[in-house]
Amino acid sequence: ETGVTQTPRHLVMGMTNKKSLKCEQHLGHNAMYWYKQSAKKPLELMFVYNFKEQTENNSVPSRFSPECPNSSHLFLHLHTLQPEDSALYLCASSQIVGNQPQHFGDGTRLSIL
Amino acid sequence: GESVGLHLPTLSVQEGDNSIINCAYSNSASDYFIWYKQESGKGPQFIIDIRSNMDKRQGQRVTVLLNKTVKHLSLQIAATQPGDSAVYFCAENIGGKLIFGQGTELSVKP
């Protein structure tokens, strides 16, 4: 148990579908992150939230839409995705943004048909 | 850390031996570094971190060494066990953002 829970663990969707990924952290942290992990590539930071405010959008296409209703929950809303969006999507949290270890969930494996 | 990945570097060690996993980082302004372990089907798991004002830090069976002169980071695992088989990532903190290397796959032979 890492204290960061992601659902669903696996998701298959068509390019015209709309779905959402959910992340919940039980660590009392104030910063939350979305990363994309593709095969044979380093983890790519997508979004950062600090105290519910988005502080980083790493040039992510608008078909990915994050939402952070409170410091414990983070969502990633997906619509009209492309096949190249198939990847493992990881959520992480840290006490604050900065020189702090980030703790990861086990990810959602997303496949776009 | 390394940016674009081609194939994942691999390290194969015998059970009981010590393992050394290396990482070159890119930015001399990086002030915080982390090592993660990722097992198949799981997310990255925090192992150990080190700040730039230190050269060495030890944990349980693990040691991280930082050489700022050549921008090099290493993770040493003592008495490697089969459960240590995983992909190991280094990450450097730049302006509050973690930049990850491509990872090294550690395989432990019984």
mmCIF file of C-alpha atoms in Angstrom:
data_model
loop_
_atom_site.group_PDB
_atom_site.id
_atom_site.type_symbol
_atom_site.label_atom_id
_atom_site.label_comp_id
_atom_site.label_asym_id
_atom_site.label_seq_id
_atom_site.Cartn_x
_atom_site.Cartn_y
_atom_site.Cartn_z
ATOM 1 C CA GLU A 1 0.000 0.000 0.000
ATOM 2 C CA THR A 2 1.531 3.267 -1.133
ATOM 3 C CA GLY A 3 -1.230 5.501 0.176
ATOM 4 C CA VAL A 4 -2.096 6.541 -3.367
ATOM 5 C CA THR A 5 -4.975 4.665 -5.010
ATOM 6 C CA GLN A 6 -5.784 4.828 -8.690
ATOM 7 C CA THR A 7 -8.910 3.541 -10.417
ATOM 8 C CA PRO A 8 -9.531 1.874 -12.709
ATOM 9 C CA ARG A 9 -6.379 -0.226 -13.024
ATOM 10 C CA HIS A 10 -7.109 -0.991 -16.652
ATOM 11 C CA LEU A 11 -9.191 0.896 -19.211
ATOM 12 C CA VAL A 12 -9.919 0.176 -22.852
ATOM 13 C CA MET A 13 -11.718 2.872 -24.772
ATOM 14 C CA GLY A 14 -12.501 3.923 -28.290
ATOM 15 C CA MET A 15 -11.296 7.193 -29.714
ATOM 16 C CA THR A 16 -14.727 8.793 -29.416
ATOM 17 C CA ASN A 17 -15.383 7.766 -25.813
ATOM 18 C CA LYS A 18 -15.217 9.927 -22.729
ATOM 19 C CA LYS A 19 -13.813 8.454 -19.547
ATOM 20 C CA SER A 20 -12.167 9.622 -16.345
ATOM 21 C CA LEU A 21 -9.243 8.362 -14.286
ATOM 22 C CA LYS A 22 -9.388 8.799 -10.543
ATOM 23 C CA CYS A 23 -6.646 9.191 -7.964
ATOM 24 C CA GLU A 24 -7.005 9.419 -4.210
ATOM 25 C CA GLN A 25 -4.220 9.909 -1.691
ATOM 26 C CA HIS A 26 -4.429 9.110 2.021
ATOM 27 C CA LEU A 27 -1.115 10.686 2.996
ATOM 28 C CA GLY A 28 -2.272 14.180 3.918
ATOM 29 C CA HIS A 29 -0.265 15.644 1.061
ATOM 30 C CA ASN A 30 -0.965 18.961 -0.605
ATOM 31 C CA ALA A 31 0.525 18.410 -4.050
ATOM 32 C CA MET A 32 -0.670 15.950 -6.675
ATOM 33 C CA TYR A 33 0.666 15.028 -10.085
ATOM 34 C CA TRP A 34 -0.258 13.206 -13.288
ATOM 35 C CA TYR A 35 2.454 11.419 -15.263
ATOM 36 C CA LYS A 36 2.403 9.432 -18.499
ATOM 37 C CA GLN A 37 4.623 6.376 -18.818
ATOM 38 C CA SER A 38 5.073 4.966 -22.306
ATOM 39 C CA ALA A 39 7.141 1.950 -23.228
ATOM 40 C CA LYS A 40 10.861 2.678 -23.487
ATOM 41 C CA LYS A 41 10.454 6.327 -22.491
ATOM 42 C CA PRO A 42 11.035 8.146 -19.213
ATOM 43 C CA LEU A 43 8.077 9.246 -17.123
ATOM 44 C CA GLU A 44 6.579 12.416 -18.540
ATOM 45 C CA LEU A 45 5.082 14.982 -16.196
ATOM 46 C CA MET A 46 1.657 16.129 -17.372
ATOM 47 C CA PHE A 47 0.052 18.242 -14.634
ATOM 48 C CA VAL A 48 0.851 19.536 -11.172
ATOM 49 C CA TYR A 49 -1.583 20.710 -8.531
ATOM 50 C CA ASN A 50 -0.473 22.441 -5.337
ATOM 51 C CA PHE A 51 -3.150 23.107 -2.714
ATOM 52 C CA LYS A 52 -5.833 22.387 -5.377
ATOM 53 C CA GLU A 53 -4.430 24.965 -7.786
ATOM 54 C CA GLN A 54 -2.923 23.878 -11.078
ATOM 55 C CA THR A 55 0.667 25.061 -11.206
ATOM 56 C CA GLU A 56 1.961 23.134 -14.203
ATOM 57 C CA ASN A 57 0.586 22.041 -17.550
ATOM 58 C CA ASN A 58 3.433 20.457 -19.428
ATOM 59 C CA SER A 59 2.099 21.225 -22.927
ATOM 60 C CA VAL A 60 -0.501 18.499 -22.632
ATOM 61 C CA PRO A 61 -3.132 18.291 -25.423
ATOM 62 C CA SER A 62 -6.560 19.576 -24.466
ATOM 63 C CA ARG A 63 -8.076 16.102 -24.887
ATOM 64 C CA PHE A 64 -6.658 15.525 -21.386
ATOM 65 C CA SER A 65 -8.431 17.626 -18.770
ATOM 66 C CA PRO A 66 -7.410 17.440 -15.103
ATOM 67 C CA GLU A 67 -9.553 18.263 -12.116
ATOM 68 C CA CYS A 68 -8.555 18.601 -8.472
ATOM 69 C CA PRO A 69 -11.614 19.170 -6.253
ATOM 70 C CA ASN A 70 -9.567 18.904 -3.035
ATOM 71 C CA SER A 71 -6.058 18.012 -1.933
ATOM 72 C CA SER A 72 -6.896 14.324 -1.652
ATOM 73 C CA HIS A 73 -8.495 13.722 -5.038
ATOM 74 C CA LEU A 74 -7.314 14.155 -8.592
ATOM 75 C CA PHE A 75 -9.074 13.267 -11.813
ATOM 76 C CA LEU A 76 -7.985 13.066 -15.420
ATOM 77 C CA HIS A 77 -10.860 13.432 -17.866
ATOM 78 C CA LEU A 78 -10.267 11.888 -21.269
ATOM 79 C CA HIS A 79 -12.065 12.564 -24.542
ATOM 80 C CA THR A 80 -11.362 11.857 -28.215
ATOM 81 C CA LEU A 81 -8.029 10.250 -27.456
ATOM 82 C CA GLN A 82 -5.601 8.993 -30.070
ATOM 83 C CA PRO A 83 -3.915 5.571 -30.289
ATOM 84 C CA GLU A 84 -0.603 7.150 -29.248
ATOM 85 C CA ASP A 85 -2.225 8.050 -25.935
ATOM 86 C CA SER A 86 -2.141 4.396 -24.940
ATOM 87 C CA ALA A 87 0.161 4.259 -21.921
ATOM 88 C CA LEU A 88 0.326 3.833 -18.161
ATOM 89 C CA TYR A 89 -1.000 6.923 -16.390
ATOM 90 C CA LEU A 90 0.469 7.453 -12.958
ATOM 91 C CA CYS A 91 -0.698 9.683 -10.173
ATOM 92 C CA ALA A 92 1.653 10.872 -7.450
ATOM 93 C CA SER A 93 1.470 13.072 -4.382
ATOM 94 C CA SER A 94 3.940 14.910 -2.177
ATOM 95 C CA GLN A 95 3.737 17.042 0.939
ATOM 96 C CA ILE A 96 4.302 20.154 -1.148
ATOM 97 C CA VAL A 97 5.781 20.939 -4.554
ATOM 98 C CA GLY A 98 9.534 21.105 -4.193
ATOM 99 C CA ASN A 99 12.320 19.020 -2.702
ATOM 100 C CA GLN A 100 10.018 16.313 -1.451
ATOM 101 C CA PRO A 101 9.666 12.663 -2.425
ATOM 102 C CA GLN A 102 6.669 11.938 -4.585
ATOM 103 C CA HIS A 103 4.662 8.823 -3.806
ATOM 104 C CA PHE A 104 3.052 7.021 -6.712
ATOM 105 C CA GLY A 105 -0.026 4.945 -7.238
ATOM 106 C CA ASP A 106 0.068 1.797 -9.338
ATOM 107 C CA GLY A 107 -1.348 3.535 -12.378
ATOM 108 C CA THR A 108 -4.119 3.045 -14.899
ATOM 109 C CA ARG A 109 -3.156 1.054 -17.986
ATOM 110 C CA LEU A 110 -5.003 2.814 -20.822
ATOM 111 C CA SER A 111 -5.516 1.282 -24.243
ATOM 112 C CA ILE A 112 -7.072 3.277 -27.070
ATOM 113 C CA LEU A 113 -8.672 1.252 -29.827
ATOM 114 C CA GLY B 1 18.727 11.916 -16.066
ATOM 115 C CA GLU B 2 18.761 10.404 -19.490
ATOM 116 C CA SER B 3 16.004 11.666 -21.743
ATOM 117 C CA VAL B 4 14.962 9.740 -24.802
ATOM 118 C CA GLY B 5 15.043 5.968 -24.256
ATOM 119 C CA LEU B 6 16.110 3.425 -26.849
ATOM 120 C CA HIS B 7 16.332 0.086 -25.113
ATOM 121 C CA LEU B 8 16.400 -0.134 -21.374
ATOM 122 C CA PRO B 9 19.901 -0.632 -19.926
ATOM 123 C CA THR B 10 20.106 -3.871 -18.009
ATOM 124 C CA LEU B 11 22.182 -5.118 -15.128
ATOM 125 C CA SER B 12 22.357 -8.768 -14.200
ATOM 126 C CA VAL B 13 23.816 -9.784 -10.828
ATOM 127 C CA GLN B 14 24.116 -12.928 -8.784
ATOM 128 C CA GLU B 15 22.022 -13.213 -5.647
ATOM 129 C CA GLY B 16 24.046 -12.031 -2.690
ATOM 130 C CA ASP B 17 26.340 -9.783 -4.714
ATOM 131 C CA ASN B 18 26.288 -6.003 -4.503
ATOM 132 C CA SER B 19 24.623 -4.029 -7.294
ATOM 133 C CA ILE B 20 25.574 -0.594 -8.539
ATOM 134 C CA ILE B 21 23.180 1.317 -10.753
ATOM 135 C CA ASN B 22 24.411 4.533 -12.320
ATOM 136 C CA CYS B 23 22.676 7.653 -13.510
ATOM 137 C CA ALA B 24 23.931 10.795 -15.213
ATOM 138 C CA TYR B 25 21.859 13.887 -14.622
ATOM 139 C CA SER B 26 21.630 16.875 -16.871
ATOM 140 C CA ASN B 27 21.303 20.076 -14.878
ATOM 141 C CA SER B 28 23.992 21.403 -12.560
ATOM 142 C CA ALA B 29 21.282 23.454 -10.805
ATOM 143 C CA SER B 30 19.458 20.301 -9.663
ATOM 144 C CA ASP B 31 19.358 20.291 -5.886
ATOM 145 C CA TYR B 32 17.491 17.130 -4.997
ATOM 146 C CA PHE B 33 17.642 13.596 -6.312
ATOM 147 C CA ILE B 34 15.543 10.493 -5.814
ATOM 148 C CA TRP B 35 15.848 6.818 -6.649
ATOM 149 C CA TYR B 36 12.726 4.814 -7.419
ATOM 150 C CA LYS B 37 12.103 1.103 -7.910
ATOM 151 C CA GLN B 38 9.354 -0.058 -10.246
ATOM 152 C CA GLU B 39 8.201 -3.662 -10.286
ATOM 153 C CA SER B 40 6.106 -5.080 -13.072
ATOM 154 C CA GLY B 41 2.499 -3.942 -12.838
ATOM 155 C CA LYS B 42 3.194 -1.418 -10.107
ATOM 156 C CA GLY B 43 3.983 2.250 -9.811
ATOM 157 C CA PRO B 44 7.418 3.631 -8.914
ATOM 158 C CA GLN B 45 8.284 3.082 -5.268
ATOM 159 C CA PHE B 46 10.449 5.598 -3.388
ATOM 160 C CA ILE B 47 13.763 4.101 -2.262
ATOM 161 C CA ILE B 48 16.019 6.906 -1.104
ATOM 162 C CA ASP B 49 16.699 10.563 -1.732
ATOM 163 C CA ILE B 50 19.659 12.908 -1.380
ATOM 164 C CA ARG B 51 20.047 16.669 -1.381
ATOM 165 C CA SER B 52 22.819 18.421 -3.239
ATOM 166 C CA ASN B 53 24.606 19.453 -0.040
ATOM 167 C CA MET B 54 25.392 15.790 0.629
ATOM 168 C CA ASP B 55 27.683 13.305 -1.124
ATOM 169 C CA LYS B 56 26.374 10.112 0.381
ATOM 170 C CA ARG B 57 23.305 8.832 2.124
ATOM 171 C CA GLN B 58 22.590 5.371 3.447
ATOM 172 C CA GLY B 59 19.387 3.494 3.962
ATOM 173 C CA GLN B 60 18.563 -0.089 4.666
ATOM 174 C CA ARG B 61 20.811 -2.086 2.279
ATOM 175 C CA VAL B 62 20.974 0.890 -0.077
ATOM 176 C CA THR B 63 23.442 3.743 -0.474
ATOM 177 C CA VAL B 64 23.189 6.693 -2.805
ATOM 178 C CA LEU B 65 26.311 8.537 -3.904
ATOM 179 C CA LEU B 66 26.247 11.961 -5.511
ATOM 180 C CA ASN B 67 29.144 13.390 -7.502
ATOM 181 C CA LYS B 68 28.210 16.927 -8.449
ATOM 182 C CA THR B 69 31.468 17.534 -10.273
ATOM 183 C CA VAL B 70 30.595 15.053 -13.008
ATOM 184 C CA LYS B 71 26.815 15.156 -12.456
ATOM 185 C CA HIS B 72 26.622 11.499 -11.553
ATOM 186 C CA LEU B 73 24.388 9.610 -9.183
ATOM 187 C CA SER B 74 24.654 5.979 -8.176
ATOM 188 C CA LEU B 75 22.567 3.537 -6.188
ATOM 189 C CA GLN B 76 24.309 0.705 -4.419
ATOM 190 C CA ILE B 77 22.292 -2.272 -3.226
ATOM 191 C CA ALA B 78 24.039 -4.571 -0.781
ATOM 192 C CA ALA B 79 23.476 -8.326 -0.806
ATOM 193 C CA THR B 80 21.081 -8.203 -3.745
ATOM 194 C CA GLN B 81 18.039 -10.429 -3.409
ATOM 195 C CA PRO B 82 15.579 -11.805 -5.996
ATOM 196 C CA GLY B 83 12.995 -9.329 -4.693
ATOM 197 C CA ASP B 84 15.255 -6.508 -5.845
ATOM 198 C CA SER B 85 14.597 -7.411 -9.494
ATOM 199 C CA ALA B 86 12.881 -4.363 -10.985
ATOM 200 C CA VAL B 87 13.476 -1.237 -13.038
ATOM 201 C CA TYR B 88 15.305 1.488 -11.132
ATOM 202 C CA PHE B 89 14.867 5.173 -12.001
ATOM 203 C CA CYS B 90 16.793 8.188 -10.888
ATOM 204 C CA ALA B 91 15.091 11.572 -10.872
ATOM 205 C CA GLU B 92 16.464 15.084 -10.483
ATOM 206 C CA ASN B 93 14.475 18.000 -9.134
ATOM 207 C CA ILE B 94 14.574 21.130 -11.231
ATOM 208 C CA GLY B 95 12.406 24.015 -10.055
ATOM 209 C CA GLY B 96 10.039 21.711 -8.205
ATOM 210 C CA LYS B 97 9.652 19.322 -11.137
ATOM 211 C CA LEU B 98 11.062 15.800 -11.143
ATOM 212 C CA ILE B 99 12.843 14.846 -14.357
ATOM 213 C CA PHE B 100 13.211 11.087 -14.685
ATOM 214 C CA GLY B 101 15.871 9.024 -16.363
ATOM 215 C CA GLN B 102 14.921 6.134 -18.605
ATOM 216 C CA GLY B 103 15.671 3.505 -15.986
ATOM 217 C CA THR B 104 17.871 0.460 -15.566
ATOM 218 C CA GLU B 105 16.468 -3.039 -15.381
ATOM 219 C CA LEU B 106 18.044 -5.084 -12.605
ATOM 220 C CA SER B 107 17.862 -8.849 -12.919
ATOM 221 C CA VAL B 108 18.950 -11.024 -9.993
ATOM 222 C CA LYS B 109 20.074 -14.554 -10.753
ATOM 223 C CA PRO B 110 19.478 -17.137 -7.994
#
